[in-house]
Amino acid sequence: MDEKRIASRSRVLKTAFIVVSDKAPKLECTVRNISETGAALQLSTPYGIPATFDVVIDGARHHCHSMWRTDTKIGVRFD
């Protein structure tokens, strides 16, 4: 498989939170890999998560855009 990422990702296992809006509850997820430009997030289901949202990793909030999805993962690009 050809690597299409701008930056290589490092494998991690960190707890993070998806923020759809400031009024909605945060959704817990796990960061499986991360780079300066994006990450792979694992969660119970990506159903109902919009194409753009914020993710809080290690206290830092990143605005991101969904690039791909599976039944339990979302690949995101940081904006």
Short mmCIF file of N, CA, C and O in Angstrom, two decimals:
data_model
loop_
_atom_site.label_atom_id
_atom_site.label_comp_id
_atom_site.label_asym_id
_atom_site.label_seq_id
_atom_site.Cartn_x
_atom_site.Cartn_y
_atom_site.Cartn_z
N MET A 1 0.83 -1.17 0.00
CA MET A 1 0.00 0.00 0.00
C MET A 1 0.89 1.24 0.00
O MET A 1 1.83 1.35 0.77
N ASP A 2 0.61 2.19 -0.86
CA ASP A 2 1.39 3.42 -0.93
C ASP A 2 1.02 4.34 0.22
O ASP A 2 -0.15 4.53 0.52
N GLU A 3 2.03 4.93 0.83
CA GLU A 3 1.82 5.88 1.91
C GLU A 3 1.48 7.24 1.32
O GLU A 3 2.25 7.80 0.56
N LYS A 4 0.31 7.79 1.67
CA LYS A 4 -0.14 9.07 1.12
C LYS A 4 -0.08 10.18 2.16
O LYS A 4 -0.44 11.31 1.87
N ARG A 5 0.38 9.87 3.36
CA ARG A 5 0.43 10.88 4.41
C ARG A 5 1.60 11.83 4.21
O ARG A 5 2.66 11.43 3.75
N ILE A 6 1.40 13.07 4.63
CA ILE A 6 2.46 14.08 4.55
C ILE A 6 3.52 13.81 5.61
O ILE A 6 4.71 13.92 5.35
N ALA A 7 3.09 13.45 6.80
CA ALA A 7 4.00 13.18 7.92
C ALA A 7 3.78 11.76 8.42
O ALA A 7 2.65 11.28 8.46
N SER A 8 4.87 11.08 8.80
CA SER A 8 4.72 9.72 9.31
C SER A 8 4.09 9.76 10.70
O SER A 8 4.29 10.71 11.46
N ARG A 9 3.33 8.74 11.01
CA ARG A 9 2.62 8.70 12.28
C ARG A 9 3.33 7.78 13.26
O ARG A 9 3.93 6.79 12.87
N SER A 10 3.21 8.10 14.53
CA SER A 10 3.76 7.29 15.61
C SER A 10 2.62 6.56 16.30
O SER A 10 1.57 7.15 16.55
N ARG A 11 2.85 5.29 16.61
CA ARG A 11 1.82 4.53 17.33
C ARG A 11 1.75 5.01 18.77
O ARG A 11 2.77 5.21 19.43
N VAL A 12 0.53 5.20 19.24
CA VAL A 12 0.29 5.61 20.62
C VAL A 12 -0.98 4.93 21.12
O VAL A 12 -1.70 4.31 20.35
N LEU A 13 -1.23 5.06 22.38
CA LEU A 13 -2.46 4.56 22.99
C LEU A 13 -2.85 5.57 24.06
O LEU A 13 -2.50 5.45 25.22
N LYS A 14 -3.58 6.63 23.62
CA LYS A 14 -3.94 7.73 24.49
C LYS A 14 -5.45 7.92 24.50
O LYS A 14 -6.10 7.75 23.48
N THR A 15 -5.97 8.33 25.63
CA THR A 15 -7.38 8.69 25.71
C THR A 15 -7.55 10.12 25.19
O THR A 15 -6.72 10.99 25.48
N ALA A 16 -8.59 10.34 24.42
CA ALA A 16 -8.89 11.67 23.87
C ALA A 16 -10.41 11.86 23.90
O ALA A 16 -11.15 10.92 24.23
N PHE A 17 -10.84 13.07 23.54
CA PHE A 17 -12.27 13.37 23.54
C PHE A 17 -12.65 14.08 22.25
O PHE A 17 -11.99 15.03 21.85
N ILE A 18 -13.72 13.61 21.62
CA ILE A 18 -14.27 14.24 20.43
C ILE A 18 -15.29 15.28 20.88
O ILE A 18 -16.17 14.98 21.70
N VAL A 19 -15.16 16.50 20.36
CA VAL A 19 -16.07 17.59 20.70
C VAL A 19 -16.82 17.98 19.43
O VAL A 19 -16.25 18.55 18.52
N VAL A 20 -18.10 17.62 19.38
CA VAL A 20 -18.92 17.95 18.22
C VAL A 20 -19.40 19.39 18.31
O VAL A 20 -19.41 20.12 17.33
N SER A 21 -19.81 19.80 19.50
CA SER A 21 -20.18 21.20 19.78
C SER A 21 -19.94 21.45 21.27
O SER A 21 -19.85 20.50 22.05
N ASP A 22 -19.85 22.71 21.64
CA ASP A 22 -19.61 23.04 23.04
C ASP A 22 -20.79 22.68 23.93
O ASP A 22 -20.62 22.52 25.14
N LYS A 23 -21.97 22.52 23.35
CA LYS A 23 -23.16 22.18 24.12
C LYS A 23 -23.38 20.68 24.25
O LYS A 23 -24.10 20.22 25.13
N ALA A 24 -22.78 19.90 23.35
CA ALA A 24 -22.96 18.44 23.36
C ALA A 24 -21.90 17.81 24.28
O ALA A 24 -20.82 18.35 24.46
N PRO A 25 -22.22 16.65 24.86
CA PRO A 25 -21.22 15.98 25.70
C PRO A 25 -20.02 15.52 24.87
O PRO A 25 -20.15 15.20 23.68
N LYS A 26 -18.87 15.50 25.50
CA LYS A 26 -17.66 15.02 24.83
C LYS A 26 -17.73 13.51 24.70
O LYS A 26 -18.22 12.82 25.60
N LEU A 27 -17.23 12.97 23.59
CA LEU A 27 -17.23 11.54 23.34
C LEU A 27 -15.82 11.01 23.52
O LEU A 27 -14.89 11.47 22.87
N GLU A 28 -15.65 10.04 24.40
CA GLU A 28 -14.33 9.48 24.65
C GLU A 28 -13.90 8.60 23.49
O GLU A 28 -14.71 7.85 22.92
N CYS A 29 -12.63 8.67 23.14
CA CYS A 29 -12.07 7.82 22.09
C CYS A 29 -10.62 7.52 22.45
O CYS A 29 -10.09 8.03 23.43
N THR A 30 -9.98 6.68 21.65
CA THR A 30 -8.58 6.33 21.85
C THR A 30 -7.79 6.72 20.62
O THR A 30 -8.20 6.42 19.50
N VAL A 31 -6.68 7.41 20.83
CA VAL A 31 -5.78 7.75 19.72
C VAL A 31 -4.88 6.55 19.50
O VAL A 31 -4.17 6.11 20.40
N ARG A 32 -4.91 5.99 18.30
CA ARG A 32 -4.10 4.81 17.97
C ARG A 32 -2.77 5.18 17.32
O ARG A 32 -1.77 4.50 17.50
N ASN A 33 -2.77 6.25 16.52
CA ASN A 33 -1.52 6.79 15.98
C ASN A 33 -1.71 8.27 15.73
O ASN A 33 -2.84 8.74 15.60
N ILE A 34 -0.58 9.00 15.70
CA ILE A 34 -0.67 10.45 15.59
C ILE A 34 0.58 11.00 14.91
O ILE A 34 1.66 10.40 14.97
N SER A 35 0.40 12.13 14.23
CA SER A 35 1.50 12.89 13.65
C SER A 35 1.19 14.37 13.82
O SER A 35 0.18 14.73 14.42
N GLU A 36 2.01 15.22 13.26
CA GLU A 36 1.76 16.65 13.32
C GLU A 36 0.52 17.03 12.50
O GLU A 36 -0.11 18.05 12.76
N THR A 37 0.16 16.21 11.51
CA THR A 37 -0.92 16.56 10.59
C THR A 37 -2.21 15.78 10.78
O THR A 37 -3.21 16.10 10.15
N GLY A 38 -2.23 14.74 11.61
CA GLY A 38 -3.45 13.97 11.78
C GLY A 38 -3.31 12.82 12.75
O GLY A 38 -2.29 12.66 13.40
N ALA A 39 -4.38 12.01 12.83
CA ALA A 39 -4.40 10.91 13.78
C ALA A 39 -5.44 9.88 13.36
O ALA A 39 -6.32 10.15 12.54
N ALA A 40 -5.33 8.69 13.96
CA ALA A 40 -6.36 7.65 13.82
C ALA A 40 -7.02 7.51 15.18
O ALA A 40 -6.35 7.30 16.20
N LEU A 41 -8.33 7.68 15.22
CA LEU A 41 -9.10 7.62 16.45
C LEU A 41 -9.95 6.36 16.46
O LEU A 41 -10.61 6.05 15.47
N GLN A 42 -9.96 5.65 17.58
CA GLN A 42 -10.79 4.46 17.73
C GLN A 42 -11.90 4.76 18.72
O GLN A 42 -11.66 5.35 19.77
N LEU A 43 -13.13 4.37 18.36
CA LEU A 43 -14.29 4.59 19.22
C LEU A 43 -15.29 3.49 18.99
O LEU A 43 -15.13 2.67 18.08
N SER A 44 -16.31 3.44 19.82
CA SER A 44 -17.29 2.35 19.70
C SER A 44 -18.03 2.40 18.37
O SER A 44 -18.26 1.37 17.75
N THR A 45 -18.39 3.60 17.92
CA THR A 45 -19.02 3.76 16.61
C THR A 45 -18.85 5.20 16.14
O THR A 45 -18.97 6.13 16.95
N PRO A 46 -18.56 5.41 14.87
CA PRO A 46 -18.46 6.77 14.35
C PRO A 46 -19.81 7.35 13.93
O PRO A 46 -19.88 8.47 13.45
N TYR A 47 -20.88 6.59 14.15
CA TYR A 47 -22.22 7.04 13.75
C TYR A 47 -22.56 8.35 14.44
O TYR A 47 -22.43 8.49 15.66
N GLY A 48 -23.03 9.33 13.68
CA GLY A 48 -23.45 10.60 14.23
C GLY A 48 -22.34 11.63 14.37
O GLY A 48 -22.60 12.76 14.74
N ILE A 49 -21.11 11.24 14.09
CA ILE A 49 -20.00 12.20 14.17
C ILE A 49 -19.87 12.88 12.81
O ILE A 49 -19.73 12.20 11.79
N PRO A 50 -19.91 14.21 12.78
CA PRO A 50 -19.86 14.93 11.50
C PRO A 50 -18.48 14.86 10.84
O PRO A 50 -17.52 14.34 11.43
N ALA A 51 -18.38 15.39 9.63
CA ALA A 51 -17.12 15.36 8.88
C ALA A 51 -16.06 16.25 9.51
O ALA A 51 -14.87 15.97 9.40
N THR A 52 -16.46 17.32 10.18
CA THR A 52 -15.51 18.18 10.88
C THR A 52 -15.91 18.28 12.34
O THR A 52 -17.09 18.36 12.67
N PHE A 53 -14.92 18.26 13.21
CA PHE A 53 -15.15 18.34 14.65
C PHE A 53 -13.82 18.66 15.31
O PHE A 53 -12.79 18.75 14.65
N ASP A 54 -13.84 18.83 16.63
CA ASP A 54 -12.62 19.05 17.39
C ASP A 54 -12.30 17.79 18.17
O ASP A 54 -13.19 17.04 18.56
N VAL A 55 -11.01 17.57 18.41
CA VAL A 55 -10.57 16.47 19.26
C VAL A 55 -9.58 17.04 20.27
O VAL A 55 -8.74 17.86 19.93
N VAL A 56 -9.73 16.63 21.52
CA VAL A 56 -8.85 17.08 22.59
C VAL A 56 -7.92 15.93 22.94
O VAL A 56 -8.36 14.86 23.39
N ILE A 57 -6.62 16.15 22.69
CA ILE A 57 -5.58 15.15 22.95
C ILE A 57 -4.55 15.79 23.86
O ILE A 57 -3.98 16.83 23.53
N ASP A 58 -4.31 15.18 25.01
CA ASP A 58 -3.35 15.71 26.00
C ASP A 58 -3.64 17.17 26.34
O ASP A 58 -2.73 17.98 26.48
N GLY A 59 -4.91 17.53 26.42
CA GLY A 59 -5.30 18.88 26.78
C GLY A 59 -5.28 19.89 25.65
O GLY A 59 -5.72 21.02 25.82
N ALA A 60 -4.76 19.51 24.48
CA ALA A 60 -4.71 20.41 23.32
C ALA A 60 -5.90 20.12 22.41
O ALA A 60 -6.16 18.96 22.07
N ARG A 61 -6.61 21.17 22.03
CA ARG A 61 -7.78 21.02 21.16
C ARG A 61 -7.38 21.24 19.71
O ARG A 61 -6.77 22.25 19.38
N HIS A 62 -7.70 20.27 18.85
CA HIS A 62 -7.37 20.33 17.42
C HIS A 62 -8.67 20.31 16.62
O HIS A 62 -9.52 19.43 16.84
N HIS A 63 -8.82 21.22 15.68
CA HIS A 63 -9.93 21.16 14.74
C HIS A 63 -9.51 20.17 13.66
O HIS A 63 -8.37 20.21 13.18
N CYS A 64 -10.39 19.25 13.29
CA CYS A 64 -9.99 18.22 12.33
C CYS A 64 -11.10 17.90 11.35
O CYS A 64 -12.27 18.25 11.54
N HIS A 65 -10.70 17.21 10.29
CA HIS A 65 -11.59 16.81 9.20
C HIS A 65 -11.43 15.31 9.00
O HIS A 65 -10.31 14.81 8.88
N SER A 66 -12.54 14.60 8.94
CA SER A 66 -12.52 13.15 8.74
C SER A 66 -12.07 12.83 7.31
O SER A 66 -12.62 13.33 6.35
N MET A 67 -11.05 11.97 7.20
CA MET A 67 -10.53 11.56 5.89
C MET A 67 -11.01 10.17 5.50
O MET A 67 -11.17 9.88 4.33
N TRP A 68 -11.20 9.29 6.48
CA TRP A 68 -11.71 7.94 6.24
C TRP A 68 -12.37 7.42 7.51
O TRP A 68 -12.14 7.94 8.59
N ARG A 69 -13.22 6.40 7.35
CA ARG A 69 -13.94 5.80 8.48
C ARG A 69 -14.09 4.30 8.27
O ARG A 69 -14.22 3.83 7.15
N THR A 70 -14.09 3.57 9.39
CA THR A 70 -14.47 2.16 9.40
C THR A 70 -15.56 2.01 10.47
O THR A 70 -16.07 3.00 10.97
N ASP A 71 -15.87 0.78 10.84
CA ASP A 71 -16.88 0.54 11.87
C ASP A 71 -16.50 1.10 13.24
O ASP A 71 -17.36 1.43 14.05
N THR A 72 -15.18 1.17 13.52
CA THR A 72 -14.75 1.61 14.85
C THR A 72 -13.63 2.65 14.82
O THR A 72 -13.12 3.03 15.88
N LYS A 73 -13.22 3.12 13.66
CA LYS A 73 -12.12 4.09 13.59
C LYS A 73 -12.44 5.24 12.65
O LYS A 73 -13.20 5.09 11.70
N ILE A 74 -11.79 6.38 12.92
CA ILE A 74 -11.85 7.55 12.04
C ILE A 74 -10.43 8.06 11.86
O ILE A 74 -9.71 8.25 12.84
N GLY A 75 -10.04 8.26 10.61
CA GLY A 75 -8.75 8.89 10.32
C GLY A 75 -9.01 10.37 10.09
O GLY A 75 -9.89 10.74 9.30
N VAL A 76 -8.28 11.23 10.80
CA VAL A 76 -8.52 12.66 10.72
C VAL A 76 -7.27 13.42 10.29
O VAL A 76 -6.15 12.99 10.56
N ARG A 77 -7.52 14.55 9.62
CA ARG A 77 -6.47 15.52 9.28
C ARG A 77 -6.70 16.73 10.15
O ARG A 77 -7.82 17.24 10.24
N PHE A 78 -5.65 17.20 10.81
CA PHE A 78 -5.76 18.42 11.61
C PHE A 78 -5.77 19.62 10.69
O PHE A 78 -4.98 19.72 9.77
N ASP A 79 -6.71 20.56 10.94
CA ASP A 79 -6.81 21.78 10.13
C ASP A 79 -6.02 22.91 10.76
O ASP A 79 -5.73 22.93 11.89
#
